[in-house]
Amino acid sequence: MKKRTLLMIPGPIEFEPAVLSAMGEPTSSHVDPEFIDAFGQALERLREITGSTDGQPFVLAGSGTLAMDTAGANLVERGDQALVISTGFFGTRFAAILERYGAEVTTLTAQPGGLPDLNEIEAELRRKAYKVVTITQVDTSTGVLADVASIARLGRQYGALVIVDGVCSVAGEELRMSDWDIDVVLTASQKAVGVPPGLALLVASKRAIDAFQARKSPVANYYADWGNWLPIMQAYEARRPSYFATPAVNLVSALNVSLGQILAEGVDQRVHRHKAMSQACKAAMQALGLGQVPQDPAIAAHTMTAPRYPGELADRPAFLKRVAQEGVVIAGGLHPAIKNEYFRIGHMGTTKIGDVLATVGAIESALNESGYQIEPGSGVAAAAAAYQAS
Ligand SMILES: *Cc1c(COP(=O)(O)O)cnc(C)c1O
């Protein structure tokens, strides 16, 4: 039987055929004129999809964690104060990265599913002179969507560099790097950007580059050092050959194809589509009687949904396996404090309503097989109705 599963996890996601074809093209030299042009165009397009007018894009071989590592390595020096606004697992990871580079880290966090409030953040910013503030726009471990515009405004008001982990949000959630005065937006290829895993993506503001250039100590990470990459990224954008370390040629070509598709759809239209998919998925979970990890619908991500298991559902690993047997792959919990209490559905990138309906249908079957009786089709009907209304 043909292996035909639908991958509905919060990354990696389903990829467009044209993106996958670009991956399979014969690999060219990294200084082939056609590749230089594709890389240069990908950098320009990356700037555009993050809503940056004059930021410096970086495309490195690596994953989202390398993008976080790069931001930390270049912007933090020993003894710097860093404020991490954490809404889950990836906030904790950012704190660990910044500490590794010598920062004195203060983490503001909330109960899983919550978000530290703006007054608390402002009080903390007033207490100390923070050099950097990090925010995770969508923490994939909780499905919480942070109010990046407001937190960034506060951070900037108190003179901090604002770094946004947009790994689960860039090209899926509204994010306006220049309008919101953000200093670093970082992401990875395999989530809403729609390219197989393997690229770390960053855009740095002019202020971030100035802060990097004003460092007193060398960057403690050779590969991630912007001093090595800045001339390379500038050369590719100017369509000139250059070399520091071999770029992931096929992935960069595929990135250019995907970014072209994203711009052809239109970033605003794409964000709107993600909202429609999210509303459909969340309406279905509610109709099936499942709660959600985010404490309030207003702080729930649109790129993913984090439903809570019904209390009656005893064998949770078996449930996930049953959904997979129905042909849809979803993910288990990730936040260590609530890992066995919820599961995760990704609906980003190329996701269409048919994908959401298929996912809800598979979840319905698996719930019934697992002994949690629901009316077959009730979730699907709620998703379809929410989609019609969106
Ligand atoms: C996935 C993810 C990361 C880590 O990215 P990797 O590519 O797995 O290294 C970091 N932050 C957030 C918000 C993520 O969703």
Tab-separated table of C-alpha atoms and ligand atoms in Angstrom:
chain	number	residue	atom	x	y	z
A	1	MET	CA	0.000	0.000	0.000
A	2	LYS	CA	1.244	3.495	-0.839
A	3	LYS	CA	2.648	5.279	2.171
A	4	ARG	CA	0.596	8.435	2.229
A	5	THR	CA	0.510	10.120	5.600
A	6	LEU	CA	-0.386	13.682	6.408
A	7	LEU	CA	2.220	15.327	8.628
A	8	MET	CA	0.384	17.656	11.018
A	9	ILE	CA	2.979	18.344	13.719
A	10	PRO	CA	4.447	21.746	14.658
A	11	GLY	CA	7.394	21.181	12.305
A	12	PRO	CA	8.586	19.667	10.124
A	13	ILE	CA	5.449	20.147	8.039
A	14	GLU	CA	4.144	19.080	4.628
A	15	PHE	CA	6.190	20.697	1.871
A	16	GLU	CA	5.122	21.950	-1.569
A	17	PRO	CA	6.166	19.767	-4.542
A	18	ALA	CA	8.091	22.660	-6.160
A	19	VAL	CA	10.119	23.086	-2.957
A	20	LEU	CA	10.911	19.375	-2.825
A	21	SER	CA	11.870	19.382	-6.526
A	22	ALA	CA	14.353	22.177	-5.871
A	23	MET	CA	15.893	19.963	-3.160
A	24	GLY	CA	16.398	17.226	-5.760
A	25	GLU	CA	18.092	19.340	-8.440
A	26	PRO	CA	21.757	18.532	-9.169
A	27	THR	CA	23.853	20.436	-6.647
A	28	SER	CA	25.757	23.337	-8.156
A	29	SER	CA	28.879	25.101	-6.966
A	30	HIS	CA	28.150	27.553	-4.179
A	31	VAL	CA	29.668	30.219	-6.475
A	32	ASP	CA	27.689	29.250	-9.581
A	33	PRO	CA	26.089	32.477	-10.895
A	34	GLU	CA	22.593	30.944	-10.843
A	35	PHE	CA	23.022	29.842	-7.240
A	36	ILE	CA	24.435	33.234	-6.245
A	37	ASP	CA	21.323	34.799	-7.728
A	38	ALA	CA	18.998	32.386	-5.897
A	39	PHE	CA	20.794	32.977	-2.582
A	40	GLY	CA	20.738	36.756	-3.068
A	41	GLN	CA	17.038	36.670	-3.868
A	42	ALA	CA	16.317	34.416	-0.867
A	43	LEU	CA	18.017	36.971	1.424
A	44	GLU	CA	15.923	39.812	-0.015
A	45	ARG	CA	12.764	37.749	0.325
A	46	LEU	CA	13.590	36.732	3.906
A	47	ARG	CA	13.868	40.413	4.804
A	48	GLU	CA	10.496	41.022	3.168
A	49	ILE	CA	8.573	38.201	4.870
A	50	THR	CA	9.743	39.320	8.322
A	51	GLY	CA	8.480	42.837	7.638
A	52	SER	CA	11.946	44.342	7.768
A	53	THR	CA	12.878	47.303	5.600
A	54	ASP	CA	16.618	47.452	6.288
A	55	GLY	CA	17.574	44.426	8.425
A	56	GLN	CA	20.537	42.166	7.683
A	57	PRO	CA	19.404	38.637	6.801
A	58	PHE	CA	21.502	35.556	7.597
A	59	VAL	CA	20.875	32.069	6.196
A	60	LEU	CA	23.024	29.399	7.868
A	61	ALA	CA	23.114	25.617	7.647
A	62	GLY	CA	21.616	24.464	10.943
A	63	SER	CA	18.284	24.386	12.751
A	64	GLY	CA	16.238	26.881	14.732
A	65	THR	CA	18.369	26.239	17.792
A	66	LEU	CA	21.420	27.443	15.845
A	67	ALA	CA	19.509	30.625	15.006
A	68	MET	CA	18.897	31.146	18.755
A	69	ASP	CA	22.535	30.280	19.490
A	70	THR	CA	23.726	32.766	16.863
A	71	ALA	CA	21.649	35.593	18.332
A	72	GLY	CA	23.026	34.821	21.812
A	73	ALA	CA	26.634	34.368	20.709
A	74	ASN	CA	26.765	37.670	18.833
A	75	LEU	CA	24.743	39.940	21.112
A	76	VAL	CA	25.706	38.813	24.600
A	77	GLU	CA	28.982	39.329	26.442
A	78	ARG	CA	29.980	38.031	29.855
A	79	GLY	CA	28.084	39.862	32.587
A	80	ASP	CA	25.359	41.305	30.338
A	81	GLN	CA	21.850	41.314	31.770
A	82	ALA	CA	19.284	39.362	29.751
A	83	LEU	CA	15.522	39.112	30.301
A	84	VAL	CA	13.785	36.025	28.935
A	85	ILE	CA	10.004	36.236	28.595
A	86	SER	CA	9.187	32.542	28.710
A	87	THR	CA	5.979	30.818	27.716
A	88	GLY	CA	7.390	27.305	27.727
A	89	PHE	CA	10.135	24.923	26.666
A	90	PHE	CA	11.804	27.221	24.137
A	91	GLY	CA	11.997	30.130	26.582
A	92	THR	CA	13.862	27.819	28.939
A	93	ARG	CA	16.176	26.885	26.071
A	94	PHE	CA	16.865	30.549	25.278
A	95	ALA	CA	17.817	31.196	28.893
A	96	ALA	CA	20.275	28.270	28.795
A	97	ILE	CA	21.838	29.567	25.570
A	98	LEU	CA	22.288	33.108	26.892
A	99	GLU	CA	23.775	31.782	30.129
A	100	ARG	CA	26.254	29.726	28.113
A	101	TYR	CA	27.597	32.997	26.660
A	102	GLY	CA	27.943	34.552	30.096
A	103	ALA	CA	24.707	36.522	30.424
A	104	GLU	CA	23.057	37.017	33.799
A	105	VAL	CA	19.600	35.792	32.919
A	106	THR	CA	16.309	36.683	34.574
A	107	THR	CA	13.365	34.615	33.363
A	108	LEU	CA	9.781	35.803	33.647
A	109	THR	CA	7.390	32.960	33.214
A	110	ALA	CA	3.787	31.960	33.873
A	111	GLN	CA	1.895	28.733	34.517
A	112	PRO	CA	1.994	26.484	31.411
A	113	GLY	CA	-0.577	28.002	29.057
A	114	GLY	CA	-0.216	31.495	30.509
A	115	LEU	CA	1.771	34.571	29.579
A	116	PRO	CA	3.649	36.944	31.924
A	117	ASP	CA	1.663	40.180	32.013
A	118	LEU	CA	2.885	43.482	30.646
A	119	ASN	CA	2.964	45.240	34.034
A	120	GLU	CA	5.177	42.533	35.449
A	121	ILE	CA	7.487	42.803	32.425
A	122	GLU	CA	7.684	46.573	32.733
A	123	ALA	CA	8.430	46.370	36.472
A	124	GLU	CA	11.311	44.004	35.719
A	125	LEU	CA	12.662	46.256	32.945
A	126	ARG	CA	12.615	49.171	35.383
A	127	ARG	CA	14.533	47.173	37.986
A	128	LYS	CA	17.692	46.526	35.909
A	129	ALA	CA	19.379	47.752	32.728
A	130	TYR	CA	18.793	44.817	30.423
A	131	LYS	CA	20.902	44.531	27.301
A	132	VAL	CA	18.605	42.003	25.638
A	133	VAL	CA	15.014	40.836	25.993
A	134	THR	CA	13.905	37.618	24.317
A	135	ILE	CA	10.319	36.672	23.445
A	136	THR	CA	9.056	33.438	21.909
A	137	GLN	CA	6.233	34.483	19.584
A	138	VAL	CA	4.652	31.012	19.610
A	139	ASP	CA	6.058	28.568	22.121
A	140	THR	CA	5.566	25.222	20.442
A	141	SER	CA	5.378	23.478	23.819
A	142	THR	CA	2.243	25.362	24.933
A	143	GLY	CA	0.730	26.895	21.799
A	144	VAL	CA	0.809	30.283	23.524
A	145	LEU	CA	1.023	33.339	21.271
A	146	ALA	CA	2.858	36.248	22.913
A	147	ASP	CA	1.925	39.872	22.273
A	148	VAL	CA	5.208	40.626	20.538
A	149	ALA	CA	4.284	44.177	19.490
A	150	SER	CA	3.584	45.282	23.090
A	151	ILE	CA	6.499	43.435	24.693
A	152	ALA	CA	8.891	44.747	22.029
A	153	ARG	CA	7.642	48.294	22.601
A	154	LEU	CA	8.381	47.954	26.321
A	155	GLY	CA	11.792	46.420	25.717
A	156	ARG	CA	12.774	49.197	23.347
A	157	GLN	CA	11.393	51.859	25.711
A	158	TYR	CA	13.902	50.611	28.313
A	159	GLY	CA	16.771	50.483	25.813
A	160	ALA	CA	17.090	46.701	25.413
A	161	LEU	CA	17.736	44.836	22.182
A	162	VAL	CA	14.604	42.805	21.452
A	163	ILE	CA	15.093	39.277	20.082
A	164	VAL	CA	12.067	37.338	18.823
A	165	ASP	CA	12.121	33.554	18.515
A	166	GLY	CA	9.791	33.242	15.557
A	167	VAL	CA	10.574	29.608	14.751
A	168	CYS	CA	6.918	28.567	15.040
A	169	SER	CA	5.473	31.849	13.759
A	170	VAL	CA	7.391	33.566	10.928
A	171	ALA	CA	5.240	33.313	7.767
A	172	GLY	CA	2.253	32.164	9.842
A	173	GLU	CA	1.571	34.857	12.452
A	174	GLU	CA	1.524	38.628	12.062
A	175	LEU	CA	5.063	39.919	12.661
A	176	ARG	CA	6.300	43.342	11.582
A	177	MET	CA	9.977	43.595	12.378
A	178	SER	CA	10.530	47.243	11.401
A	179	ASP	CA	7.137	48.622	12.468
A	180	TRP	CA	7.473	46.935	15.853
A	181	ASP	CA	11.144	47.995	16.151
A	182	ILE	CA	12.471	44.459	16.742
A	183	ASP	CA	16.227	43.818	16.697
A	184	VAL	CA	16.416	40.139	15.782
A	185	VAL	CA	13.787	37.899	14.231
A	186	LEU	CA	14.924	34.307	13.965
A	187	THR	CA	13.366	31.168	12.564
A	188	ALA	CA	14.094	27.816	10.920
A	189	SER	CA	13.249	26.397	7.516
A	190	GLN	CA	10.990	23.499	8.513
A	191	LYS	CA	8.070	25.289	10.118
A	192	ALA	CA	5.797	27.909	8.502
A	193	VAL	CA	8.593	28.893	6.078
A	194	GLY	CA	7.946	25.553	4.375
A	195	VAL	CA	11.378	24.068	3.584
A	196	PRO	CA	12.795	20.745	4.866
A	197	PRO	CA	14.845	20.963	8.087
A	198	GLY	CA	18.388	22.289	7.829
A	199	LEU	CA	18.414	26.080	7.707
A	200	ALA	CA	18.724	28.615	10.521
A	201	LEU	CA	17.317	31.993	9.450
A	202	LEU	CA	17.838	35.377	11.115
A	203	VAL	CA	17.264	39.021	10.340
A	204	ALA	CA	19.188	41.537	12.477
A	205	SER	CA	18.376	45.243	12.771
A	206	LYS	CA	21.003	47.889	12.156
A	207	ARG	CA	21.030	48.504	15.932
A	208	ALA	CA	21.790	44.799	16.542
A	209	ILE	CA	24.656	44.875	14.042
A	210	ASP	CA	26.000	48.052	15.701
A	211	ALA	CA	25.819	46.341	19.120
A	212	PHE	CA	27.697	43.359	17.678
A	213	GLN	CA	30.355	45.662	16.215
A	214	ALA	CA	30.748	47.455	19.554
A	215	ARG	CA	31.603	44.206	21.391
A	216	LYS	CA	34.676	44.245	23.608
A	217	SER	CA	35.214	40.476	23.582
A	218	PRO	CA	35.369	38.091	20.619
A	219	VAL	CA	32.298	36.000	19.793
A	220	ALA	CA	32.780	32.696	21.634
A	221	ASN	CA	31.360	30.621	18.767
A	222	TYR	CA	33.456	30.425	15.610
A	223	TYR	CA	30.796	29.141	13.201
A	224	ALA	CA	28.069	31.531	14.348
A	225	ASP	CA	30.258	34.674	14.435
A	226	TRP	CA	28.567	37.437	12.420
A	227	GLY	CA	32.065	38.735	11.665
A	228	ASN	CA	32.503	35.648	9.478
A	229	TRP	CA	29.045	35.727	7.909
A	230	LEU	CA	28.307	39.408	7.405
A	231	PRO	CA	30.618	39.799	4.361
A	232	ILE	CA	29.241	36.564	2.905
A	233	MET	CA	25.592	37.572	3.186
A	234	GLN	CA	26.398	41.024	1.803
A	235	ALA	CA	28.295	39.450	-1.106
A	236	TYR	CA	25.448	37.091	-2.038
A	237	GLU	CA	22.974	39.938	-1.911
A	238	ALA	CA	25.272	41.998	-4.159
A	239	ARG	CA	25.433	38.907	-6.446
A	240	ARG	CA	29.175	38.427	-5.867
A	241	PRO	CA	30.922	35.077	-5.160
A	242	SER	CA	32.330	34.546	-1.676
A	243	TYR	CA	33.082	31.789	0.798
A	244	PHE	CA	33.324	31.276	4.536
A	245	ALA	CA	31.743	27.839	5.005
A	246	THR	CA	29.834	25.892	2.364
A	247	PRO	CA	26.181	26.886	2.289
A	248	ALA	CA	23.478	24.187	2.126
A	249	VAL	CA	23.120	24.703	-1.626
A	250	ASN	CA	19.985	22.626	-2.270
A	251	LEU	CA	18.219	23.890	0.848
A	252	VAL	CA	18.960	27.510	-0.043
A	253	SER	CA	17.554	26.960	-3.556
A	254	ALA	CA	14.450	25.363	-2.016
A	255	LEU	CA	14.174	28.276	0.437
A	256	ASN	CA	14.116	30.722	-2.448
A	257	VAL	CA	11.291	28.754	-4.084
A	258	SER	CA	9.248	28.639	-0.881
A	259	LEU	CA	9.782	32.329	-0.084
A	260	GLY	CA	8.679	33.107	-3.653
A	261	GLN	CA	5.470	31.142	-3.042
A	262	ILE	CA	4.889	32.907	0.290
A	263	LEU	CA	5.224	36.329	-1.343
A	264	ALA	CA	3.012	35.253	-4.248
A	265	GLU	CA	0.277	34.303	-1.755
A	266	GLY	CA	0.979	37.518	0.164
A	267	VAL	CA	2.148	37.486	3.787
A	268	ASP	CA	-1.062	39.124	5.079
A	269	GLN	CA	-3.207	36.669	3.135
A	270	ARG	CA	-1.106	33.811	4.477
A	271	VAL	CA	-1.552	35.011	8.053
A	272	HIS	CA	-5.290	35.235	7.402
A	273	ARG	CA	-5.323	31.640	6.078
A	274	HIS	CA	-3.468	30.450	9.185
A	275	LYS	CA	-6.146	32.104	11.345
A	276	ALA	CA	-8.897	30.353	9.370
A	277	MET	CA	-7.168	26.940	9.767
A	278	SER	CA	-6.653	27.597	13.453
A	279	GLN	CA	-10.273	28.577	14.062
A	280	ALA	CA	-11.464	25.451	12.262
A	281	CYS	CA	-9.167	23.178	14.264
A	282	LYS	CA	-9.945	24.820	17.603
A	283	ALA	CA	-13.713	24.774	16.981
A	284	ALA	CA	-13.455	21.036	16.305
A	285	MET	CA	-11.560	20.332	19.520
A	286	GLN	CA	-14.119	22.329	21.496
A	287	ALA	CA	-17.003	20.417	19.860
A	288	LEU	CA	-15.305	17.168	20.904
A	289	GLY	CA	-15.148	18.414	24.482
A	290	LEU	CA	-11.377	18.917	24.583
A	291	GLY	CA	-9.895	21.906	26.396
A	292	GLN	CA	-6.717	23.656	25.314
A	293	VAL	CA	-3.386	24.470	26.934
A	294	PRO	CA	-3.505	28.264	26.288
A	295	GLN	CA	-5.535	29.713	29.158
A	296	ASP	CA	-7.399	32.169	26.942
A	297	PRO	CA	-8.324	31.978	23.236
A	298	ALA	CA	-6.812	35.463	22.847
A	299	ILE	CA	-3.328	34.053	23.532
A	300	ALA	CA	-3.674	30.898	21.418
A	301	ALA	CA	-1.369	30.481	18.418
A	302	HIS	CA	-2.726	30.234	14.870
A	303	THR	CA	0.081	27.991	13.609
A	304	MET	CA	-0.767	25.103	15.960
A	305	THR	CA	-3.331	23.818	18.445
A	306	ALA	CA	-2.558	22.207	21.807
A	307	PRO	CA	-5.672	20.249	22.910
A	308	ARG	CA	-5.877	18.727	26.379
A	309	TYR	CA	-6.745	15.039	26.584
A	310	PRO	CA	-10.144	14.302	28.043
A	311	GLY	CA	-9.691	12.923	31.563
A	312	GLU	CA	-11.405	9.676	30.528
A	313	LEU	CA	-8.684	8.902	27.993
A	314	ALA	CA	-6.283	6.571	29.796
A	315	ASP	CA	-3.876	5.230	27.179
A	316	ARG	CA	-2.547	8.365	25.526
A	317	PRO	CA	0.377	6.873	23.567
A	318	ALA	CA	-2.102	4.367	22.062
A	319	PHE	CA	-4.366	7.250	21.028
A	320	LEU	CA	-1.526	8.983	19.133
A	321	LYS	CA	-0.650	5.680	17.463
A	322	ARG	CA	-4.278	5.233	16.381
A	323	VAL	CA	-4.357	8.697	14.831
A	324	ALA	CA	-1.199	7.760	12.899
A	325	GLN	CA	-2.840	4.506	11.762
A	326	GLU	CA	-5.642	6.657	10.334
A	327	GLY	CA	-2.972	8.339	8.209
A	328	VAL	CA	-2.372	11.561	10.134
A	329	VAL	CA	0.707	12.243	12.223
A	330	ILE	CA	0.235	14.574	15.197
A	331	ALA	CA	2.569	15.184	18.141
A	332	GLY	CA	2.518	14.439	21.857
A	333	GLY	CA	3.178	16.970	24.610
A	334	LEU	CA	6.539	18.734	25.014
A	335	HIS	CA	6.312	20.960	28.090
A	336	PRO	CA	7.877	18.886	30.903
A	337	ALA	CA	5.308	19.953	33.538
A	338	ILE	CA	2.256	18.855	31.505
A	339	LYS	CA	3.767	16.486	28.946
A	340	ASN	CA	1.148	13.737	29.327
A	341	GLU	CA	-1.839	16.046	29.571
A	342	TYR	CA	-2.072	17.280	25.980
A	343	PHE	CA	-1.159	16.720	22.357
A	344	ARG	CA	-0.210	19.048	19.526
A	345	ILE	CA	-1.495	19.642	16.012
A	346	GLY	CA	0.497	21.788	13.586
A	347	HIS	CA	-1.433	23.603	10.867
A	348	MET	CA	1.081	25.842	9.238
A	349	GLY	CA	2.608	26.408	5.847
A	350	THR	CA	0.706	24.768	3.049
A	351	THR	CA	-2.205	23.537	5.258
A	352	LYS	CA	-5.637	23.663	3.626
A	353	ILE	CA	-9.093	23.082	5.121
A	354	GLY	CA	-9.111	19.534	3.724
A	355	ASP	CA	-5.999	18.779	5.790
A	356	VAL	CA	-7.690	20.092	8.941
A	357	LEU	CA	-10.864	18.069	8.257
A	358	ALA	CA	-8.818	14.909	7.640
A	359	THR	CA	-6.931	15.490	10.888
A	360	VAL	CA	-10.100	16.052	12.902
A	361	GLY	CA	-11.646	12.941	11.324
A	362	ALA	CA	-8.635	10.837	12.304
A	363	ILE	CA	-8.747	12.242	15.848
A	364	GLU	CA	-12.462	11.426	16.115
A	365	SER	CA	-11.904	7.810	15.069
A	366	ALA	CA	-8.982	7.408	17.441
A	367	LEU	CA	-10.947	8.922	20.340
A	368	ASN	CA	-13.790	6.462	19.795
A	369	GLU	CA	-11.393	3.512	19.455
A	370	SER	CA	-9.677	4.662	22.654
A	371	GLY	CA	-12.905	4.538	24.624
A	372	TYR	CA	-13.799	8.246	24.668
A	373	GLN	CA	-17.144	8.201	22.931
A	374	ILE	CA	-18.007	11.122	20.712
A	375	GLU	CA	-20.561	11.584	17.965
A	376	PRO	CA	-18.684	10.738	14.742
A	377	GLY	CA	-18.535	13.816	12.512
A	378	SER	CA	-19.300	16.341	15.249
A	379	GLY	CA	-15.747	17.731	15.260
A	380	VAL	CA	-15.574	17.729	11.470
A	381	ALA	CA	-18.900	19.605	11.269
A	382	ALA	CA	-17.725	22.229	13.765
A	383	ALA	CA	-14.464	22.713	11.829
A	384	ALA	CA	-16.288	23.080	8.529
A	385	ALA	CA	-18.773	25.548	10.048
A	386	ALA	CA	-15.962	27.637	11.590
A	387	TYR	CA	-14.174	27.642	8.255
A	388	GLN	CA	-17.317	28.791	6.411
A	389	ALA	CA	-17.698	31.616	8.915
A	390	SER	CA	-14.072	32.777	8.623
B	1	LIG	C1	11.076	24.306	16.766
B	1	LIG	C2	11.393	25.470	17.604
B	1	LIG	C3	12.705	25.789	17.997
B	1	LIG	C4	13.863	24.896	17.722
B	1	LIG	O1	14.099	24.722	16.382
B	1	LIG	P1	14.952	23.452	15.887
B	1	LIG	O2	14.901	23.643	14.398
B	1	LIG	O3	14.249	22.239	16.363
B	1	LIG	O4	16.309	23.575	16.433
B	1	LIG	C5	12.919	26.941	18.719
B	1	LIG	N1	11.914	27.738	19.050
B	1	LIG	C6	10.639	27.468	18.724
B	1	LIG	C7	9.565	28.403	19.120
B	1	LIG	C8	10.342	26.328	17.983
B	1	LIG	O5	9.080	26.066	17.640
